Tab-separated table of C-alpha atoms in Angstrom:
chain	number	residue	atom	x	y	z
C	8	UNK	CA	-21.910	-38.521	-36.297
C	9	UNK	CA	-23.678	-37.152	-33.275
C	10	UNK	CA	-25.006	-33.655	-33.609
C	11	UNK	CA	-23.875	-30.948	-31.197
C	12	UNK	CA	-26.402	-29.349	-28.904
C	13	UNK	CA	-27.198	-25.987	-30.546
C	14	UNK	CA	-26.942	-24.024	-27.299
C	15	UNK	CA	-23.886	-25.798	-25.919
C	16	UNK	CA	-21.618	-22.812	-26.578
C	17	UNK	CA	-23.739	-20.708	-24.234
C	18	UNK	CA	-22.708	-22.661	-21.140
C	19	UNK	CA	-19.893	-20.843	-19.350
C	20	UNK	CA	-18.206	-21.097	-15.968
C	21	UNK	CA	-20.942	-18.824	-14.623
C	22	UNK	CA	-23.538	-21.477	-15.466
C	23	UNK	CA	-21.514	-24.282	-13.932
C	24	UNK	CA	-20.906	-22.429	-10.674
C	25	UNK	CA	-24.257	-20.634	-10.733
C	26	UNK	CA	-22.443	-17.335	-10.048
C	27	UNK	CA	-21.464	-14.191	-11.949
C	28	UNK	CA	-17.708	-14.022	-12.521
C	29	UNK	CA	-17.769	-11.004	-14.829
C	30	UNK	CA	-17.339	-8.508	-11.982
C	31	UNK	CA	-14.616	-10.403	-10.142
C	32	UNK	CA	-11.778	-8.030	-9.235
C	33	UNK	CA	-13.390	-4.915	-10.652
C	34	UNK	CA	-11.053	-2.580	-8.770
C	35	UNK	CA	-13.417	0.347	-8.982
C	36	UNK	CA	-15.544	-1.606	-6.511
C	37	UNK	CA	-14.297	-0.651	-2.996
C	38	UNK	CA	-14.317	-4.211	-1.621
C	39	UNK	CA	-12.288	-5.607	-4.520
C	40	UNK	CA	-9.823	-2.694	-4.387
C	41	UNK	CA	-9.299	-3.395	-0.680
C	42	UNK	CA	-8.972	-7.122	-1.298
C	43	UNK	CA	-6.404	-6.609	-4.057
C	44	UNK	CA	-4.271	-4.331	-1.880
C	45	UNK	CA	-4.381	-6.919	0.894
C	46	UNK	CA	-3.453	-9.747	-1.495
C	47	UNK	CA	-0.537	-7.801	-2.959
C	48	UNK	CA	0.864	-7.238	0.518
C	49	UNK	CA	0.051	-10.532	2.241
C	50	UNK	CA	-0.838	-13.063	-0.452
C	51	UNK	CA	1.346	-15.556	-2.287
C	52	UNK	CA	0.668	-16.650	-5.862
C	53	UNK	CA	2.382	-19.952	-6.755
C	54	UNK	CA	2.657	-21.514	-10.206
C	55	UNK	CA	3.087	-25.263	-10.574
C	56	UNK	CA	3.477	-27.712	-13.469
C	57	UNK	CA	0.936	-27.397	-16.236
C	58	UNK	CA	-2.041	-25.246	-15.356
C	59	UNK	CA	-1.787	-25.901	-11.639
C	60	UNK	CA	-1.121	-23.307	-8.989
C	61	UNK	CA	-2.687	-21.572	-6.042
C	62	UNK	CA	-3.167	-18.299	-4.228
C	63	UNK	CA	-2.702	-18.494	-0.461
C	64	UNK	CA	-3.116	-15.954	2.303
C	65	UNK	CA	-2.019	-16.970	5.806
C	66	UNK	CA	-2.821	-14.651	8.711
C	67	UNK	CA	-3.258	-14.828	12.458
C	68	UNK	CA	-6.466	-16.648	13.321
C	69	UNK	CA	-7.731	-13.565	15.186
C	70	UNK	CA	-8.342	-11.979	11.755
C	71	UNK	CA	-9.954	-15.018	10.124
C	72	UNK	CA	-13.161	-13.064	9.469
C	73	UNK	CA	-11.485	-11.123	6.662
C	74	UNK	CA	-10.677	-14.384	4.878
C	75	UNK	CA	-14.353	-15.252	5.048
C	76	UNK	CA	-15.108	-11.912	3.381
C	77	UNK	CA	-12.626	-12.705	0.593
C	78	UNK	CA	-14.247	-16.107	0.130
C	79	UNK	CA	-17.649	-14.452	-0.207
C	80	UNK	CA	-16.290	-11.980	-2.762
C	81	UNK	CA	-14.716	-14.735	-4.874
C	82	UNK	CA	-17.029	-16.606	-7.268
C	83	UNK	CA	-14.732	-19.646	-7.411
C	84	UNK	CA	-14.230	-22.576	-5.065
C	85	UNK	CA	-11.827	-21.814	-2.222
C	86	UNK	CA	-11.116	-23.052	1.287
C	87	UNK	CA	-10.134	-21.734	4.712
C	88	UNK	CA	-8.155	-23.944	7.074
C	89	UNK	CA	-6.608	-23.353	10.480
C	90	UNK	CA	-3.391	-24.774	11.901
C	91	UNK	CA	-1.152	-24.436	14.945
C	92	UNK	CA	2.642	-24.564	14.623
C	93	UNK	CA	5.884	-23.269	16.076
C	94	UNK	CA	7.661	-20.304	14.481
C	95	UNK	CA	10.794	-18.238	15.081
C	96	UNK	CA	8.629	-15.706	16.895
C	97	UNK	CA	6.374	-17.886	19.030
C	98	UNK	CA	6.222	-21.428	20.355
C	99	UNK	CA	2.585	-21.662	19.333
C	100	UNK	CA	1.216	-19.771	16.355
C	101	UNK	CA	-2.438	-20.290	15.461
C	102	UNK	CA	-3.077	-19.203	11.889
C	103	UNK	CA	-5.772	-19.378	9.210
C	104	UNK	CA	-5.051	-19.863	5.504
C	105	UNK	CA	-7.309	-19.076	2.561
C	106	UNK	CA	-6.516	-21.079	-0.594
C	107	UNK	CA	-7.790	-20.378	-4.106
C	108	UNK	CA	-6.744	-22.650	-6.997
C	109	UNK	CA	-8.857	-21.460	-9.942
C	110	UNK	CA	-6.696	-20.753	-13.002
C	111	UNK	CA	-9.154	-18.122	-14.207
C	112	UNK	CA	-9.020	-16.277	-10.891
C	113	UNK	CA	-5.220	-16.515	-10.716
C	114	UNK	CA	-4.887	-15.204	-14.260
C	115	UNK	CA	-7.082	-12.217	-13.430
C	116	UNK	CA	-5.064	-11.377	-10.316
C	117	UNK	CA	-1.749	-11.795	-12.118
C	118	UNK	CA	-2.797	-9.484	-14.955
C	119	UNK	CA	-3.836	-6.831	-12.447
C	120	UNK	CA	-0.395	-6.847	-10.843
C	121	UNK	CA	-0.061	-9.735	-8.381
C	122	UNK	CA	3.163	-11.493	-9.487
C	123	UNK	CA	3.899	-15.181	-9.148
C	124	UNK	CA	6.584	-16.084	-6.599
C	125	UNK	CA	8.562	-13.503	-4.614
C	126	UNK	CA	6.851	-10.166	-5.073
C	127	UNK	CA	7.640	-7.731	-2.253
C	128	UNK	CA	9.705	-5.306	-4.368
C	129	UNK	CA	7.766	-5.830	-7.612
C	130	UNK	CA	4.238	-4.933	-6.569
C	131	UNK	CA	2.795	-1.584	-7.607
C	132	UNK	CA	-0.585	0.155	-7.614
C	133	UNK	CA	-2.834	-1.151	-10.409
C	134	UNK	CA	-2.649	0.393	-13.874
C	135	UNK	CA	-6.403	0.162	-14.323
C	136	UNK	CA	-8.931	2.501	-12.663
C	137	UNK	CA	-9.268	1.601	-8.976
C	138	UNK	CA	-10.615	2.908	-5.677
C	139	UNK	CA	-7.524	4.530	-4.196
C	140	UNK	CA	-8.333	4.738	-0.504
C	141	UNK	CA	-9.720	1.204	-0.401
C	142	UNK	CA	-6.595	-0.163	-2.079
C	143	UNK	CA	-4.356	1.658	0.396
C	144	UNK	CA	-6.432	0.489	3.358
C	145	UNK	CA	-5.917	-3.090	2.147
C	146	UNK	CA	-2.129	-2.689	2.065
C	147	UNK	CA	-2.120	-1.086	5.527
C	148	UNK	CA	-4.363	-3.783	7.013
C	149	UNK	CA	-1.944	-6.398	5.672
C	150	UNK	CA	1.427	-4.709	6.257
C	151	UNK	CA	0.784	-1.642	8.385
C	152	UNK	CA	-0.218	-0.455	11.822
C	153	UNK	CA	-2.740	1.952	13.318
C	154	UNK	CA	-2.820	3.206	16.897
C	155	UNK	CA	-0.915	5.351	19.381
C	156	UNK	CA	2.834	5.731	19.877
C	157	UNK	CA	4.497	5.274	23.249
C	158	UNK	CA	4.301	9.047	23.685
C	159	UNK	CA	0.537	8.972	23.146
C	160	UNK	CA	0.490	10.365	19.595
C	161	UNK	CA	-1.846	8.865	16.972
C	162	UNK	CA	-0.070	7.183	14.077
C	163	UNK	CA	-0.736	5.188	10.927
C	164	UNK	CA	2.078	3.409	9.120
C	165	UNK	CA	2.959	1.074	6.267
C	166	UNK	CA	5.960	-1.243	6.021
C	167	UNK	CA	6.760	-2.221	2.439
C	168	UNK	CA	9.657	-3.241	0.203
C	169	UNK	CA	7.936	-1.725	-2.837
C	170	UNK	CA	9.108	1.718	-3.904
C	171	UNK	CA	5.973	2.166	-6.025
C	172	UNK	CA	3.553	1.399	-3.165
C	173	UNK	CA	5.471	3.481	-0.619
C	174	UNK	CA	5.651	6.465	-2.969
C	175	UNK	CA	1.963	6.129	-3.838
C	176	UNK	CA	0.950	6.325	-0.173
C	177	UNK	CA	3.137	9.415	0.266
C	178	UNK	CA	1.549	11.096	-2.750
C	179	UNK	CA	-1.968	10.243	-1.604
C	180	UNK	CA	-1.329	11.442	1.956
C	181	UNK	CA	0.281	14.669	0.739
C	182	UNK	CA	-2.776	15.512	-1.350
C	183	UNK	CA	-5.091	14.669	1.559
C	184	UNK	CA	-3.209	16.092	4.560
C	185	UNK	CA	-0.410	18.271	3.215
C	186	UNK	CA	2.144	16.153	5.084
C	187	UNK	CA	5.347	15.823	3.063
C	188	UNK	CA	7.257	12.518	3.167
C	189	UNK	CA	10.306	11.372	1.249
C	190	UNK	CA	10.670	7.606	1.490
C	191	UNK	CA	14.023	6.001	2.194
C	192	UNK	CA	14.906	2.339	2.729
C	193	UNK	CA	16.268	1.573	6.181
C	194	UNK	CA	19.834	0.290	6.273
C	195	UNK	CA	19.064	-2.872	8.244
C	196	UNK	CA	16.775	-4.703	5.823
C	197	UNK	CA	16.101	-2.335	2.941
C	198	UNK	CA	12.457	-1.806	3.880
C	199	UNK	CA	10.482	1.425	3.736
C	200	UNK	CA	8.741	2.458	6.956
C	201	UNK	CA	6.244	5.183	6.073
C	202	UNK	CA	4.777	6.743	9.230
C	203	UNK	CA	2.265	9.551	9.753
C	204	UNK	CA	1.559	10.978	13.184
C	205	UNK	CA	-0.652	13.498	14.958
C	206	UNK	CA	-3.131	15.462	12.773
C	207	UNK	CA	-1.948	13.819	9.548
C	208	UNK	CA	-2.579	10.374	11.037
C	209	UNK	CA	-6.032	11.372	12.285
C	210	UNK	CA	-7.022	12.760	8.887
C	211	UNK	CA	-5.608	9.784	6.990
C	212	UNK	CA	-7.308	7.240	9.265
C	213	UNK	CA	-10.613	9.102	8.969
C	214	UNK	CA	-10.390	8.955	5.181
C	215	UNK	CA	-9.218	5.351	4.808
C	216	UNK	CA	-11.397	3.745	7.501
C	217	UNK	CA	-14.728	5.295	6.602
C	218	UNK	CA	-18.045	3.916	7.979
C	219	UNK	CA	-19.095	0.611	6.435
C	220	UNK	CA	-15.795	-0.103	4.710
C	221	UNK	CA	-14.293	-3.589	4.501
C	222	UNK	CA	-11.405	-3.806	6.984
C	223	UNK	CA	-9.815	-5.800	9.781
C	224	UNK	CA	-12.061	-5.108	12.750
C	225	UNK	CA	-9.208	-4.431	15.179
C	226	UNK	CA	-7.649	-1.842	12.867
C	227	UNK	CA	-10.997	-0.251	12.142
C	228	UNK	CA	-11.476	0.130	15.922
C	229	UNK	CA	-7.964	1.530	16.343
C	230	UNK	CA	-8.511	4.000	13.504
C	231	UNK	CA	-11.766	5.160	15.058
C	232	UNK	CA	-10.037	5.826	18.368
C	233	UNK	CA	-7.640	8.317	16.755
C	234	UNK	CA	-10.463	10.783	16.214
C	235	UNK	CA	-10.556	11.600	19.939
C	236	UNK	CA	-6.983	12.955	19.956
C	237	UNK	CA	-6.419	16.709	20.245
C	238	UNK	CA	-3.082	18.474	20.208
C	239	UNK	CA	-2.026	19.406	23.771
C	240	UNK	CA	-1.923	23.109	24.540
C	241	UNK	CA	1.545	24.489	23.981
C	242	UNK	CA	2.668	21.726	21.570
C	243	UNK	CA	4.434	23.444	18.684
C	244	UNK	CA	3.113	22.844	15.185
C	245	UNK	CA	5.960	22.198	12.765
C	246	UNK	CA	5.791	24.480	9.718
C	247	UNK	CA	5.138	22.781	6.380
C	248	UNK	CA	8.291	21.672	4.573
C	249	UNK	CA	9.386	24.072	1.839
C	250	UNK	CA	10.282	22.030	-1.227
C	251	UNK	CA	13.462	22.899	-3.118
C	252	UNK	CA	13.142	24.170	-6.680
C	253	UNK	CA	15.664	23.745	-9.466
C	254	UNK	CA	16.423	27.474	-9.483
C	255	UNK	CA	17.213	27.400	-5.755
C	256	UNK	CA	19.538	24.447	-6.247
C	257	UNK	CA	21.398	26.374	-8.963
C	258	UNK	CA	21.782	29.421	-6.687
C	259	UNK	CA	23.074	27.187	-3.894
C	260	UNK	CA	25.627	25.473	-6.156
C	261	UNK	CA	26.794	28.717	-7.725
C	262	UNK	CA	27.315	30.253	-4.290
C	263	UNK	CA	28.903	27.188	-2.749
C	264	UNK	CA	28.467	28.819	0.659
C	265	UNK	CA	25.532	27.722	2.816
C	266	UNK	CA	25.497	30.922	4.891
C	267	UNK	CA	25.440	33.199	1.867
C	268	UNK	CA	22.856	31.040	0.069
C	269	UNK	CA	20.610	31.044	3.161
C	270	UNK	CA	20.412	34.841	3.001
C	271	UNK	CA	19.743	34.821	-0.748
C	272	UNK	CA	17.058	32.127	-0.585
C	273	UNK	CA	15.395	32.943	2.728
C	274	UNK	CA	16.245	29.520	4.142
C	275	UNK	CA	18.119	28.358	7.227
C	276	UNK	CA	21.857	27.742	7.135
C	277	UNK	CA	21.269	24.163	8.322
C	278	UNK	CA	18.853	23.504	5.453
C	279	UNK	CA	21.285	24.919	2.872
C	280	UNK	CA	24.214	22.994	4.336
C	281	UNK	CA	22.338	19.672	4.150
C	282	UNK	CA	21.019	20.375	0.637
C	283	UNK	CA	24.484	21.318	-0.631
C	284	UNK	CA	25.967	18.105	0.787
C	285	UNK	CA	23.235	16.002	-0.806
C	286	UNK	CA	23.785	17.615	-4.209
C	287	UNK	CA	27.565	17.294	-4.114
C	288	UNK	CA	27.502	13.710	-2.828
C	289	UNK	CA	25.056	12.543	-5.473
C	290	UNK	CA	22.343	11.701	-2.946
C	291	UNK	CA	19.957	13.782	-5.040
C	292	UNK	CA	20.260	14.638	-8.744
C	293	UNK	CA	21.767	17.899	-9.930
C	294	UNK	CA	19.284	20.463	-11.276
C	295	UNK	CA	18.973	20.712	-15.059
C	296	UNK	CA	20.811	23.540	-16.721
C	297	UNK	CA	18.854	26.745	-17.050
C	298	UNK	CA	17.589	27.128	-20.628
C	299	UNK	CA	19.396	29.726	-22.694
C	300	UNK	CA	17.535	32.950	-23.376
C	301	UNK	CA	16.225	33.231	-26.941
C-alpha cells in the first residue's frame, strides 16, 4: 500500500492558485464592501445540477473597467466577455459580462446575503461587520443615479425593490445629512425610488464618493461635480420634518378634530388632517396604549 505524502494535507486552494483566498469578501475592506453592494444589485447567482453554477454581472460596455477591478479582487478564475445584441430598449446594445464559476466563491457570496435566482426583493445589508458607505456606493453605482435634475438641482438616487436596502439608505442619509425620508413603493411597478436633492445630495455624494474609492468613473465624476452647487439667493430652505410621537397621535385621536389638535400640538391643520386620515385608514399603525400609572 502506497504511503501518503506527509505534507499532502497542507496543500490548499491557495497553493494551487498561488493566491490568498482567506480575505476574499472581507466586507470591512472598502473594495469588497463596494463589490458586494454592486453584486447584490446587479449580479445574478445561478445554481445548476450538482455543484455547478455561476455568478454573472452584465453591464454596459462603457463601464467594463469595473468588471476588471472585480476580476482583480477575486482570487479565483473568472472571465470577461463582450457581446452586441438587440434589446427592447435599443437596436444595438454592447455589453460586457463577468462570469465566476468557483463553488467556493459562490458559497461565500451566498452566505453573505447574495441569494440564488431572483433576488431583487430578498437582498438586505450584510449581517456581518461591513464598510457602510462603500456598500451603499456599490448599490447606487449598480442601481442608482448621480447628477443634476432638469431644474439644475444636484441629486443622488437609488432604485430598488428591497425594503431592507431602501430603508438602510434612508437611515444612513438621515444620520449623515438630517434629511428625513419615508420609503414607499410606487404604484406602477412596486419599486422604491429613494431620491435626495440639493444640500443633502451634495453631502451624501461627498461622503460616498470619497477620493481614491472604487467606483464607476462616470458616477465618480458626476458626484464630484455636485460640490460646485450653491443654493440660489432667495431659495427657501424647507424646515426639517417634525416626526410624530405616540403621545401626539393619542392626542390627535382623542380630539378627532384636526383644527383643535393643531392648536394643542403646535402643528399645522394640514399636517394633523393627513395624520388623522392615515391613522384611521390603517396606513400607519395606531399608537400603543399609554401605560397605566402605578
